Amino acid sequence: MKAKYILPFLVIILAGCNKSDVDHIDLAGQWQFRMDPQDKGVAEKWFGTSFSDSITLPGSMTTNGKGYDISVKTQWTGSIVDSSWYFDEKYAPYRQPGNVKVPFWLQPDKYYAGAAWYMKTVEIPKEWKNRHIELFLERCHWETRVWVDGTEAGLQNSLATPHVYDLTKLLTPGVHTIAVRVDNRVKDIDPGINSHSITDHTQSNWNGIAGKIMLTAKPEIFIEEMRIFPDVANGTATVRGVVKNVTGEDSHGKMTIFTKLNTPAADPQQKAVDEEIAIPQGASSFEFEINFGDELGLWDEFYPNLYSMTLRLETDAGTHEKKGIFGMREFRAEGTRFAINDRPVFLRGTLDCAIFPKTGYPPVDTASWKKIIKTCKSHGLNHIRFHSWCPPEAAFAAADELGFYFQVECSSWANQSSSIGDGKPIDQWIRDESERIVKAYGNHPSFVMMAYGNEPAGRNRSHYLTDFVSYWKSKDNRRVYTGGAGWPVLMENDYHNIPQPRIQGWGEGLRSIINSTPPNTEFDWSDKIGPYDVPVVSHEIGQWCVYPNFREIEKYDGVLKPRNFEIFRDMLNANGMGHLADSFQLASGKLQALCYKAEIEAALRTPRFAGFQLLSLQD
């Protein structure tokens, strides 16, 4: 089905569009809990028992003080360094003859990698009879399996998007028990042990469920998917979606679309279109084209105009609404530069490596992400690259509102422990993860760039990523695509995200610009980007270290503690130089600032250059 409308001729008052028949049961609060370190819960049918321990969700085992004490026997997720250590007696658990493995990152007080069980009793209201019922788990880490009254409902393993289970056949009116088994081990599907989606280096390899946890009830005919494709040149937007009919019979209904420009000066009324549609059994697609006329509000970093859209479907099964936010914008490659709405844009970016010491997992509220993005903007940045992970919905919502550009990645750094293109389970998982990410977040105007992930290994990686980029370029033109952050350079890439434009390359030693020449402003990256006819964004420039500020140790009042700082401090004291800590920090900090200044200025003075991504600015 396809129809075209010009909006100014049909107007419906805002108040007439707010009612929704979708009901919710909030499952936040206390759940029964049990660790399963020997992985015997499924065989012993724990989903049919009760547990004596309890835990608060949303949250993690770590935020609830669950797990094992840290020791040298802790099996961390992520590469760690072998070194000899001599330090204060209170670190005796780390001391062993010869080389021992000590992590150089923030550490939790408790740690657990394995299966854990979460169980809750719920009462389904009688009004939910003959409704489509789903369990919504916003951010899981990471594999979940769900049972209702002992019957398994399925398995999901997305690291980037909500886990949503269809429980219609299992949840009838009355009392039921829902059991969720969460497993945070790396098993057959290995994104790479250093992926910031899973590694203890960064957000931590937590076990739990964050964000919204709820049951939803919808009519048996409902809108499952809504994708909005803006066309700035023609002042239109194409709405494509899927209607699900689980009644077992063909049906029909009326689809109504409401839109509104969300600015104070905009028309307070919503504009609507109506269309009678046929709805066969199962899943069926729909498509509408909406014309905004002359009153078009464009979205970019300077004028982040947002539109809200509500799709209302009225059928004999009931009324269902699906809401979304989108922006009228076109982000594309134009020669070797990017353009948004035909205006040049230069990316001034940092990396977000999923470092959240308060909780050990990413925030799922918009206020936290607004604080992060406002901090970035106050330092002159307009872009974040999410290194080998994808943020939750709240991050996109904040970026949409504030005018900020995101490069999102499919939860993987397939290197060292993993590779892509070699026929491993990770190959299909990344394809599936990319589909889930675009389905969940693709309407957000801030989502302008996507890569598979970071620095892939694999003999067939180029062939695999060529197919990946080609597929997405043909399917969804709302953003630009590259195969991998770092490498490889592919002919199909919309842009290259490469490490060569920098003042100190890996392994260059005394041959680098910063070491072989006096400080000057007579160089740029023209020779580094010369061979390419698409935009080049420099990958992970900077990485300039600074000596730790030990005064920060006491500020870590969340679940992750700077045990690495404590080790460094005690080593300095043991060598009689503790009084020089502030001087080391000041001197190295001044050098760091000069190095970053040189990196950024070289990028800004390079003709035809598209932008930079700094690794990494962290507040």
Coordinates of C-alpha atoms in Angstrom, one line a residue:
M1 CA 0.0 0.0 0.0
K2 CA 1.3 3.5 -0.9
A3 CA -0.3 6.9 -0.7
K4 CA 0.8 10.5 -0.9
Y5 CA -0.5 13.5 1.1
I6 CA 0.0 17.2 1.4
L7 CA -0.4 18.0 5.1
P8 CA -1.6 21.6 5.3
F9 CA -5.1 20.6 4.1
L10 CA -6.0 18.4 7.0
V11 CA -5.4 19.4 10.6
I12 CA -6.4 17.5 13.8
I13 CA -6.1 19.0 17.3
L14 CA -3.2 17.6 19.4
A15 CA -5.5 16.5 22.2
G16 CA -7.2 14.1 19.9
C17 CA -4.0 12.1 19.3
N18 CA -2.8 11.2 22.8
K19 CA -4.9 8.2 23.8
S20 CA -3.3 4.8 23.5
D21 CA -4.7 1.4 24.2
V22 CA -1.3 0.0 25.0
D23 CA -1.1 -1.0 28.7
H24 CA 2.1 -1.5 30.7
I25 CA 3.1 -3.3 33.9
D26 CA 6.3 -2.0 35.4
L27 CA 8.5 -4.9 36.6
A28 CA 11.1 -2.7 38.3
G29 CA 11.8 -3.5 41.9
Q30 CA 12.7 -6.6 43.9
W31 CA 13.3 -9.9 42.1
Q32 CA 14.3 -13.3 43.4
F33 CA 17.9 -14.0 42.6
R34 CA 20.4 -16.9 42.4
M35 CA 23.9 -17.3 41.0
D36 CA 24.6 -20.3 38.8
P37 CA 28.4 -20.6 38.6
Q38 CA 28.3 -24.3 37.8
D39 CA 25.7 -23.7 35.0
K40 CA 23.4 -26.4 36.3
G41 CA 20.2 -24.3 36.6
V42 CA 18.7 -25.3 33.3
A43 CA 19.3 -29.0 33.8
E44 CA 17.9 -28.8 37.4
K45 CA 14.9 -26.8 36.2
W46 CA 15.5 -23.8 38.5
F47 CA 12.9 -21.9 36.4
G48 CA 10.3 -24.0 38.3
T49 CA 11.6 -23.3 41.8
S50 CA 12.0 -20.2 44.1
F51 CA 15.1 -18.5 45.3
S52 CA 16.0 -17.3 48.8
D53 CA 18.1 -14.4 47.8
S54 CA 16.8 -11.2 46.2
I55 CA 18.1 -8.4 44.0
T56 CA 16.9 -5.0 42.8
L57 CA 16.3 -4.4 39.1
P58 CA 17.0 -2.4 37.0
G59 CA 20.6 -2.8 38.0
S60 CA 23.4 -5.3 38.0
M61 CA 24.9 -7.9 40.3
T62 CA 27.6 -5.4 41.0
T63 CA 25.3 -2.5 42.0
N64 CA 23.6 -5.0 44.3
G65 CA 26.9 -6.2 45.9
K66 CA 26.6 -9.7 44.4
G67 CA 29.5 -11.8 43.2
Y68 CA 32.9 -12.9 44.3
D69 CA 35.7 -10.9 45.9
I70 CA 38.6 -9.8 43.6
S71 CA 41.8 -11.8 43.6
V72 CA 44.6 -12.8 41.3
K73 CA 42.4 -15.7 40.3
T74 CA 39.7 -13.5 39.0
Q75 CA 39.2 -14.4 35.3
W76 CA 38.7 -11.0 33.7
T77 CA 37.2 -10.3 30.3
G78 CA 39.8 -8.5 28.3
S79 CA 43.5 -8.6 27.7
I80 CA 45.7 -7.9 30.7
V81 CA 49.4 -7.3 31.2
D82 CA 52.0 -9.5 32.9
S83 CA 54.3 -7.5 35.2
S84 CA 56.3 -7.9 38.5
W85 CA 54.8 -5.9 41.4
Y86 CA 56.0 -4.8 44.7
F87 CA 53.7 -2.6 46.8
D88 CA 52.1 -2.0 50.1
E89 CA 51.1 -5.0 52.3
K90 CA 47.4 -4.4 51.8
Y91 CA 47.8 -5.5 48.2
A92 CA 49.2 -8.9 49.3
P93 CA 46.6 -10.9 47.4
Y94 CA 48.2 -9.7 44.2
R95 CA 51.8 -10.6 45.2
Q96 CA 53.2 -13.7 43.6
P97 CA 56.7 -14.8 42.6
G98 CA 57.6 -13.8 39.1
N99 CA 55.1 -12.3 36.7
V100 CA 51.5 -12.0 37.7
K101 CA 48.5 -10.6 35.8
V102 CA 47.2 -7.3 37.2
P103 CA 44.5 -5.4 35.4
F104 CA 45.2 -1.7 34.6
W105 CA 41.6 -0.5 34.8
L106 CA 38.8 0.4 37.2
Q107 CA 37.8 -2.6 39.2
P108 CA 34.5 -3.6 40.9
D109 CA 34.4 -4.7 44.5
K110 CA 32.7 -7.9 43.4
Y111 CA 33.0 -9.8 40.1
Y112 CA 31.0 -12.6 38.5
A113 CA 31.0 -14.1 35.0
G114 CA 28.5 -16.8 34.3
A115 CA 24.8 -17.5 34.5
A116 CA 22.5 -15.8 37.0
W117 CA 18.8 -16.2 37.6
Y118 CA 16.2 -13.4 38.1
M119 CA 12.6 -14.4 39.0
K120 CA 9.4 -12.4 39.6
T121 CA 5.8 -13.2 40.1
V122 CA 3.3 -11.1 38.2
E123 CA -0.5 -10.9 37.9
I124 CA -2.0 -10.4 34.5
P125 CA -5.2 -8.4 34.5
K126 CA -8.4 -9.8 33.0
E127 CA -8.4 -6.9 30.5
W128 CA -5.4 -8.4 28.9
K129 CA -7.3 -11.4 27.5
N130 CA -6.9 -11.7 23.8
R131 CA -4.1 -9.1 23.8
H132 CA -0.6 -9.4 22.3
I133 CA 1.8 -9.4 25.4
E134 CA 5.5 -8.7 25.3
L135 CA 8.3 -8.7 27.9
F136 CA 10.6 -5.6 27.3
L137 CA 14.1 -5.7 28.8
E138 CA 15.9 -2.5 27.7
R139 CA 19.6 -3.2 28.2
C140 CA 20.8 -6.7 29.0
H141 CA 24.3 -8.0 29.5
W142 CA 24.1 -10.0 27.7
E143 CA 22.5 -13.3 26.7
T144 CA 19.0 -13.8 28.2
R145 CA 16.7 -16.8 28.3
V146 CA 13.1 -16.5 29.6
W147 CA 10.7 -19.0 31.1
V148 CA 7.1 -18.4 32.1
D149 CA 5.7 -21.0 34.6
G150 CA 8.5 -23.4 33.6
T151 CA 7.9 -23.1 29.8
E152 CA 10.8 -21.5 27.9
A153 CA 10.0 -18.5 25.7
G154 CA 13.3 -18.1 23.9
L155 CA 16.8 -16.8 23.9
Q156 CA 18.2 -13.3 22.8
N157 CA 21.7 -12.0 22.8
S158 CA 21.8 -8.4 21.5
L159 CA 24.3 -6.1 23.3
A160 CA 22.9 -3.0 21.7
T161 CA 19.1 -3.2 21.7
P162 CA 16.3 -4.2 24.0
H163 CA 15.4 -7.9 24.4
V164 CA 11.7 -8.2 23.6
Y165 CA 9.9 -11.6 24.1
D166 CA 6.5 -12.5 22.8
L167 CA 4.7 -14.0 25.8
T168 CA 1.2 -13.9 24.4
K169 CA 0.6 -17.7 24.6
L170 CA 2.1 -18.0 28.1
L171 CA 0.6 -15.0 30.0
T172 CA -3.2 -15.5 30.5
P173 CA -5.1 -13.5 33.1
G174 CA -4.0 -14.6 36.5
V175 CA -0.7 -15.1 38.5
H176 CA 2.5 -16.2 36.7
T177 CA 6.2 -16.6 37.4
I178 CA 8.7 -15.1 35.0
A179 CA 12.3 -16.4 35.2
V180 CA 15.1 -14.6 33.3
R181 CA 18.5 -16.3 33.0
V182 CA 21.3 -13.7 32.2
D183 CA 24.7 -15.0 31.1
N184 CA 27.6 -12.6 30.7
R185 CA 30.2 -15.1 29.5
V186 CA 31.9 -15.1 26.1
K187 CA 30.9 -18.3 24.5
D188 CA 30.4 -19.4 20.8
I189 CA 29.6 -15.8 19.8
D190 CA 32.8 -13.8 20.5
P191 CA 32.7 -10.1 19.6
G192 CA 36.3 -9.9 20.8
I193 CA 37.4 -9.9 24.4
N194 CA 38.5 -6.2 24.2
S195 CA 35.2 -5.0 22.7
H196 CA 33.9 -2.1 24.8
S197 CA 30.5 -3.7 24.7
I198 CA 31.7 -6.6 27.0
T199 CA 35.2 -6.0 28.3
D200 CA 36.2 -5.3 31.9
H201 CA 38.5 -2.5 30.6
T202 CA 35.6 -0.1 30.3
Q203 CA 32.0 -0.4 31.3
S204 CA 32.9 -3.8 33.0
N205 CA 31.5 -7.2 32.1
W206 CA 28.4 -6.8 34.2
N207 CA 25.5 -9.2 34.7
G208 CA 22.0 -7.8 34.9
I209 CA 19.3 -5.8 33.3
A210 CA 19.3 -1.9 33.1
G211 CA 16.7 0.5 31.9
K212 CA 13.0 -0.2 31.4
I213 CA 11.7 -3.7 32.5
M214 CA 8.1 -4.1 31.7
L215 CA 5.2 -6.1 30.2
T216 CA 3.2 -4.4 27.5
A217 CA -0.2 -5.4 26.1
K218 CA -1.3 -4.5 22.6
P219 CA -4.3 -5.3 20.4
E220 CA -3.9 -8.4 18.3
I221 CA -3.4 -6.1 15.3
F222 CA -0.6 -3.7 16.0
I223 CA 2.1 -1.6 14.4
E224 CA 5.4 -3.5 14.8
E225 CA 7.8 -1.2 13.0
M226 CA 8.0 2.4 11.8
R227 CA 10.9 3.7 9.7
I228 CA 11.0 7.4 8.6
F229 CA 13.1 8.4 5.5
P230 CA 13.4 12.2 5.1
D231 CA 13.8 13.7 1.6
V232 CA 15.0 17.2 2.2
A233 CA 15.3 18.2 -1.4
N234 CA 11.6 17.5 -2.0
G235 CA 10.3 18.5 1.4
T236 CA 8.9 15.0 2.0
A237 CA 9.3 12.0 4.3
T238 CA 8.5 8.4 3.4
V239 CA 7.1 6.3 6.3
R240 CA 7.6 2.6 5.9
G241 CA 6.5 0.0 8.4
V242 CA 5.1 -3.3 9.3
V243 CA 1.7 -4.2 10.7
K244 CA 1.3 -7.5 12.6
N245 CA -2.0 -9.3 12.6
V246 CA -2.1 -12.3 15.0
T247 CA -5.9 -12.7 15.0
G248 CA -5.7 -15.6 12.5
E249 CA -8.0 -13.8 10.1
D250 CA -7.6 -11.2 7.4
S251 CA -8.8 -7.8 8.5
H252 CA -8.8 -4.1 7.6
G253 CA -8.4 -0.8 9.4
K254 CA -7.6 2.9 9.2
M255 CA -4.1 4.2 9.5
T256 CA -3.8 7.8 10.6
I257 CA -0.5 9.8 10.8
F258 CA 0.1 12.8 13.0
T259 CA 3.2 15.0 12.7
K260 CA 4.4 18.0 14.6
L261 CA 7.5 20.2 14.5
N262 CA 8.7 20.3 18.1
T263 CA 9.7 24.0 18.4
P264 CA 8.0 26.7 20.5
A265 CA 7.1 28.8 17.4
A266 CA 5.7 25.9 15.5
D267 CA 2.0 25.3 14.9
P268 CA 0.7 23.7 18.1
Q269 CA -1.7 21.6 16.1
Q270 CA -0.7 18.3 14.5
K271 CA -1.2 17.5 10.9
A272 CA -2.8 14.2 10.0
V273 CA -3.6 11.9 7.1
D274 CA -6.0 9.0 6.9
E275 CA -5.9 5.8 4.8
E276 CA -8.1 2.7 4.8
I277 CA -5.7 -0.3 4.6
A278 CA -6.1 -4.1 4.1
I279 CA -4.5 -6.1 6.8
P280 CA -3.8 -9.8 6.0
Q281 CA -2.8 -12.4 8.5
G282 CA 0.8 -12.3 9.7
A283 CA 3.1 -9.4 8.9
S284 CA 2.4 -6.9 6.1
S285 CA 4.2 -3.8 5.1
F286 CA 2.9 -0.2 4.4
E287 CA 4.3 2.9 2.9
F288 CA 3.1 6.5 3.0
E289 CA 4.7 9.7 1.6
I290 CA 4.1 12.9 3.5
N291 CA 4.7 16.4 2.0
F292 CA 5.6 19.1 4.5
G293 CA 5.0 22.0 2.2
D294 CA 7.0 25.2 2.7
E295 CA 7.1 25.0 6.5
L296 CA 10.1 22.7 6.7
G297 CA 12.3 22.7 9.8
L298 CA 15.7 21.2 9.1
W299 CA 17.9 19.4 11.6
D300 CA 21.7 19.9 12.1
E301 CA 24.1 20.8 15.0
F302 CA 23.1 24.5 14.9
Y303 CA 19.3 24.1 14.4
P304 CA 18.3 20.7 15.8
N305 CA 14.6 20.9 14.7
L306 CA 12.8 17.7 15.6
Y307 CA 9.5 16.3 14.4
S308 CA 7.3 13.9 16.4
M309 CA 5.3 11.4 14.5
T310 CA 2.4 9.2 15.8
L311 CA 1.0 6.4 13.8
R312 CA -2.5 5.4 14.9
L313 CA -4.1 2.1 13.7
E314 CA -7.8 1.5 14.3
T315 CA -9.2 -2.0 13.7
D316 CA -11.8 -4.3 15.1
A317 CA -9.1 -5.6 17.4
G318 CA -8.7 -2.2 19.0
T319 CA -6.5 1.0 18.6
H320 CA -2.8 0.9 18.6
E321 CA -0.3 3.8 18.4
K322 CA 3.4 3.9 17.6
K323 CA 5.3 7.1 18.3
G324 CA 8.7 8.3 17.1
I325 CA 11.0 11.3 16.8
F326 CA 12.8 12.2 13.5
G327 CA 14.6 15.0 11.9
M328 CA 14.5 16.3 8.3
R329 CA 18.1 16.1 7.4
E330 CA 20.4 14.6 4.8
F331 CA 23.9 13.6 5.8
R332 CA 26.1 12.4 3.0
A333 CA 29.6 12.4 1.5
E334 CA 30.2 15.2 -0.9
G335 CA 33.6 14.6 -2.5
T336 CA 36.1 14.2 0.3
R337 CA 34.0 16.1 2.8
F338 CA 30.7 15.6 4.6
A339 CA 27.6 17.7 4.0
I340 CA 24.4 18.0 6.0
N341 CA 21.5 19.6 4.1
D342 CA 24.0 20.7 1.4
R343 CA 26.1 22.6 4.0
P344 CA 29.7 21.4 4.7
V345 CA 30.3 19.8 8.1
F346 CA 33.7 19.0 9.7
L347 CA 33.6 16.3 12.4
R348 CA 35.3 17.3 15.6
G349 CA 34.9 14.2 17.7
T350 CA 35.9 12.2 20.7
L351 CA 35.4 8.5 21.4
D352 CA 33.1 7.0 24.0
C353 CA 34.6 3.8 25.2
A354 CA 31.7 3.0 27.6
I355 CA 33.4 4.1 30.9
F356 CA 30.8 4.7 33.6
P357 CA 32.3 4.2 37.0
K358 CA 29.1 5.0 39.0
T359 CA 27.2 2.0 37.8
G360 CA 29.6 -0.1 35.6
Y361 CA 27.1 0.1 32.7
P362 CA 25.8 2.9 30.4
P363 CA 23.2 5.4 31.7
V364 CA 19.7 4.8 30.3
D365 CA 18.3 8.2 31.2
T366 CA 18.3 11.3 28.9
A367 CA 19.6 13.7 31.6
S368 CA 22.9 11.8 32.0
W369 CA 23.5 11.8 28.2
K370 CA 22.7 15.5 28.0
K371 CA 25.3 16.2 30.6
I372 CA 27.9 14.2 28.5
I373 CA 27.0 15.8 25.2
K374 CA 26.9 19.3 26.7
T375 CA 30.4 18.7 28.1
C376 CA 31.6 17.7 24.7
K377 CA 29.9 20.7 23.0
S378 CA 31.5 23.1 25.6
H379 CA 34.9 21.8 24.4
G380 CA 34.1 22.6 20.8
L381 CA 33.1 19.1 19.7
N382 CA 30.2 18.0 17.5
H383 CA 30.6 14.3 17.2
I384 CA 31.1 11.0 19.3
R385 CA 32.3 7.7 17.9
F386 CA 31.1 4.8 20.1
H387 CA 34.1 2.5 20.0
S388 CA 32.8 -1.1 19.5
W389 CA 29.5 -0.6 21.2
C390 CA 26.2 1.1 20.7
P391 CA 24.5 3.4 23.3
P392 CA 20.9 3.1 24.5
E393 CA 17.9 5.0 23.3
A394 CA 18.5 7.8 25.8
A395 CA 21.8 8.8 24.2
F396 CA 20.2 9.2 20.7
A397 CA 17.3 11.2 22.2
A398 CA 19.8 13.6 23.9
A399 CA 21.9 14.0 20.8
D400 CA 18.8 14.6 18.7
E401 CA 17.7 17.4 21.0
L402 CA 21.1 19.1 21.4
G403 CA 22.3 18.7 17.8
F404 CA 25.2 16.1 17.9
Y405 CA 26.5 13.5 15.4
F406 CA 27.1 9.8 16.3
Q407 CA 29.1 7.1 14.7
V408 CA 27.6 3.8 16.0
E409 CA 29.3 0.4 15.9
C410 CA 27.9 -3.1 16.0
S411 CA 29.2 -4.1 19.5
S412 CA 32.4 -5.7 18.2
W413 CA 36.2 -5.4 18.2
A414 CA 36.8 -8.8 16.5
N415 CA 40.5 -9.1 17.1
Q416 CA 42.9 -11.1 19.3
S417 CA 40.2 -13.6 20.5
S418 CA 38.0 -13.3 17.4
S419 CA 37.9 -12.5 13.7
I420 CA 35.3 -11.8 11.0
G421 CA 34.6 -13.3 7.6
D422 CA 36.0 -16.7 8.6
G423 CA 32.6 -18.5 9.0
K424 CA 32.5 -18.2 12.8
P425 CA 29.1 -17.5 14.6
I426 CA 30.2 -13.9 15.1
D427 CA 29.7 -13.3 11.3
Q428 CA 25.9 -13.8 11.4
W429 CA 25.6 -12.2 14.8
I430 CA 27.1 -8.9 13.5
R431 CA 24.7 -8.9 10.6
D432 CA 21.8 -9.5 13.0
E433 CA 23.1 -6.9 15.4
S434 CA 23.3 -4.3 12.7
E435 CA 19.6 -5.0 11.7
R436 CA 18.6 -4.7 15.3
I437 CA 20.4 -1.4 15.8
V438 CA 19.0 0.2 12.7
K439 CA 15.5 -1.0 13.5
A440 CA 15.7 0.4 17.1
Y441 CA 17.5 3.7 16.5
G442 CA 17.5 4.3 12.7
N443 CA 14.9 7.2 12.9
H444 CA 17.2 9.3 15.1
P445 CA 18.8 12.2 13.1
S446 CA 21.9 12.0 15.3
F447 CA 22.6 8.5 14.0
V448 CA 24.7 9.7 10.9
M449 CA 27.5 7.0 10.6
M450 CA 27.8 3.3 11.1
A451 CA 30.6 0.7 11.1
Y452 CA 30.7 -3.0 11.8
G453 CA 33.1 -2.2 14.8
N454 CA 36.8 -1.6 15.5
E455 CA 40.0 -2.9 13.9
P456 CA 38.9 -6.3 12.6
A457 CA 41.0 -9.4 12.2
G458 CA 40.3 -12.2 9.7
R459 CA 41.7 -13.4 6.4
N460 CA 38.4 -12.7 4.7
R461 CA 37.5 -9.5 6.5
S462 CA 37.6 -7.3 3.4
H463 CA 35.2 -9.5 1.5
Y464 CA 32.8 -9.8 4.5
L465 CA 32.9 -6.0 5.2
T466 CA 32.4 -5.2 1.5
D467 CA 29.2 -7.2 1.6
F468 CA 28.3 -5.5 4.9
V469 CA 28.7 -1.9 3.5
S470 CA 27.1 -2.7 0.1
Y471 CA 24.0 -4.2 1.9
W472 CA 23.4 -1.2 4.1
K473 CA 24.1 1.4 1.4
S474 CA 21.4 -0.2 -0.8
K475 CA 18.9 -0.7 2.1
D476 CA 19.1 2.5 4.1
N477 CA 20.4 5.9 2.9
R478 CA 19.8 7.8 6.1
R479 CA 23.5 7.6 7.1
V480 CA 27.0 6.9 5.7
Y481 CA 28.8 3.6 6.2
T482 CA 32.3 2.2 6.5
G483 CA 33.4 -1.3 7.0
G484 CA 35.6 -1.0 10.1
A485 CA 37.0 1.7 12.3
G486 CA 40.7 1.7 11.7
W487 CA 40.8 -0.6 8.7
P488 CA 40.3 -2.0 6.0
V489 CA 40.0 0.6 3.3
L490 CA 37.3 -0.6 0.9
M491 CA 36.2 0.8 -2.4
E492 CA 32.6 0.5 -1.2
N493 CA 33.1 2.7 1.9
D494 CA 31.2 5.9 2.0
Y495 CA 34.1 7.2 4.1
H496 CA 37.4 5.9 5.5
N497 CA 38.1 5.8 9.2
I498 CA 41.9 5.4 9.3
P499 CA 44.7 6.0 11.7
Q500 CA 47.4 7.4 9.4
P501 CA 46.7 11.2 9.9
R502 CA 48.5 11.6 13.2
I503 CA 51.7 13.1 14.6
Q504 CA 52.9 9.9 16.2
G505 CA 52.0 6.6 14.5
W506 CA 52.3 3.2 16.2
G507 CA 55.9 2.0 15.8
E508 CA 57.2 5.2 14.3
G509 CA 59.5 6.0 17.2
L510 CA 61.9 8.8 16.4
R511 CA 60.8 8.9 12.8
S512 CA 57.4 10.5 13.6
I513 CA 56.6 14.2 13.0
I514 CA 56.6 15.0 16.7
N515 CA 60.0 13.4 17.3
S516 CA 61.9 14.1 14.1
T517 CA 61.1 17.8 13.6
P518 CA 61.0 20.9 15.9
P519 CA 57.5 22.1 16.8
N520 CA 56.0 23.8 13.7
T521 CA 52.8 24.5 11.8
E522 CA 54.0 23.7 8.3
F523 CA 52.6 20.2 8.0
D524 CA 49.2 18.8 7.4
W525 CA 47.6 15.4 6.3
S526 CA 47.3 16.1 2.6
D527 CA 49.7 13.3 1.8
K528 CA 47.8 10.9 4.1
I529 CA 44.5 11.4 2.4
G530 CA 45.7 12.2 -1.1
P531 CA 44.9 8.7 -2.6
Y532 CA 41.3 8.8 -1.5
D533 CA 38.2 10.3 -3.2
V534 CA 35.9 9.9 -0.3
P535 CA 35.9 11.6 3.1
V536 CA 38.7 10.5 5.6
V537 CA 38.1 10.7 9.3
S538 CA 41.2 10.2 11.4
H539 CA 40.9 7.2 13.7
E540 CA 41.8 7.4 17.4
I541 CA 44.3 10.2 17.1
G542 CA 45.9 11.4 20.3
Q543 CA 46.1 8.7 22.9
W544 CA 48.5 11.0 24.8
C545 CA 49.0 9.8 28.4
V546 CA 49.1 11.9 31.5
Y547 CA 50.3 10.8 34.9
P548 CA 47.5 9.9 37.3
N549 CA 45.9 12.5 39.6
F550 CA 45.8 10.5 42.8
R551 CA 43.5 13.1 44.4
E552 CA 40.8 11.7 42.2
I553 CA 40.8 8.3 44.0
E554 CA 38.4 9.4 46.7
K555 CA 35.9 10.6 44.1
Y556 CA 35.2 7.1 42.9
D557 CA 32.1 6.4 45.0
G558 CA 30.3 4.1 42.6
V559 CA 30.7 0.4 41.9
L560 CA 34.1 0.8 40.1
K561 CA 37.2 1.7 42.0
P562 CA 40.6 3.0 40.8
R563 CA 42.7 0.1 42.2
N564 CA 45.1 0.8 39.4
F565 CA 45.7 4.3 40.7
E566 CA 46.3 2.9 44.2
I567 CA 48.9 0.5 42.9
F568 CA 50.7 3.3 41.0
R569 CA 50.6 5.6 44.0
D570 CA 52.0 2.9 46.3
M571 CA 54.7 2.1 43.8
L572 CA 55.7 5.8 43.7
N573 CA 55.8 6.0 47.5
A574 CA 57.8 2.7 47.7
N575 CA 60.4 4.3 45.5
G576 CA 60.6 7.5 47.6
M577 CA 59.0 9.8 45.0
G578 CA 55.5 10.2 46.3
H579 CA 56.0 13.9 46.9
L580 CA 56.6 14.3 43.2
A581 CA 53.2 13.0 42.1
D582 CA 51.6 16.4 41.5
S583 CA 54.7 17.6 39.6
F584 CA 54.6 14.5 37.3
Q585 CA 50.9 15.1 36.7
L586 CA 51.4 18.8 35.9
A587 CA 54.4 18.2 33.6
S588 CA 52.8 15.3 31.7
G589 CA 49.5 17.1 31.4
K590 CA 51.1 20.2 29.8
L591 CA 52.9 17.9 27.3
Q592 CA 49.6 16.1 26.6
A593 CA 47.8 19.4 25.9
L594 CA 50.5 20.5 23.5
C595 CA 50.3 17.1 21.7
Y596 CA 46.6 17.3 21.3
K597 CA 46.8 20.9 20.2
A598 CA 49.3 19.8 17.4
E599 CA 47.0 16.9 16.4
I600 CA 43.9 19.1 16.2
E601 CA 45.5 22.0 14.4
A602 CA 47.0 19.7 11.8
A603 CA 43.6 18.3 11.1
L604 CA 42.0 21.7 10.9
R605 CA 44.5 23.1 8.4
T606 CA 44.3 20.1 6.0
P607 CA 42.3 20.8 2.8
R608 CA 39.8 18.2 1.8
F609 CA 39.9 16.6 5.3
A610 CA 36.6 15.4 6.8
G611 CA 37.2 15.3 10.5
F612 CA 39.0 13.7 13.5
Q613 CA 38.1 11.4 16.4
L614 CA 40.2 11.8 19.5
L615 CA 41.0 8.8 21.8
S616 CA 39.8 9.8 24.2
L617 CA 38.5 12.7 26.2
Q618 CA 36.9 11.6 29.4
D619 CA 35.2 13.5 32.1

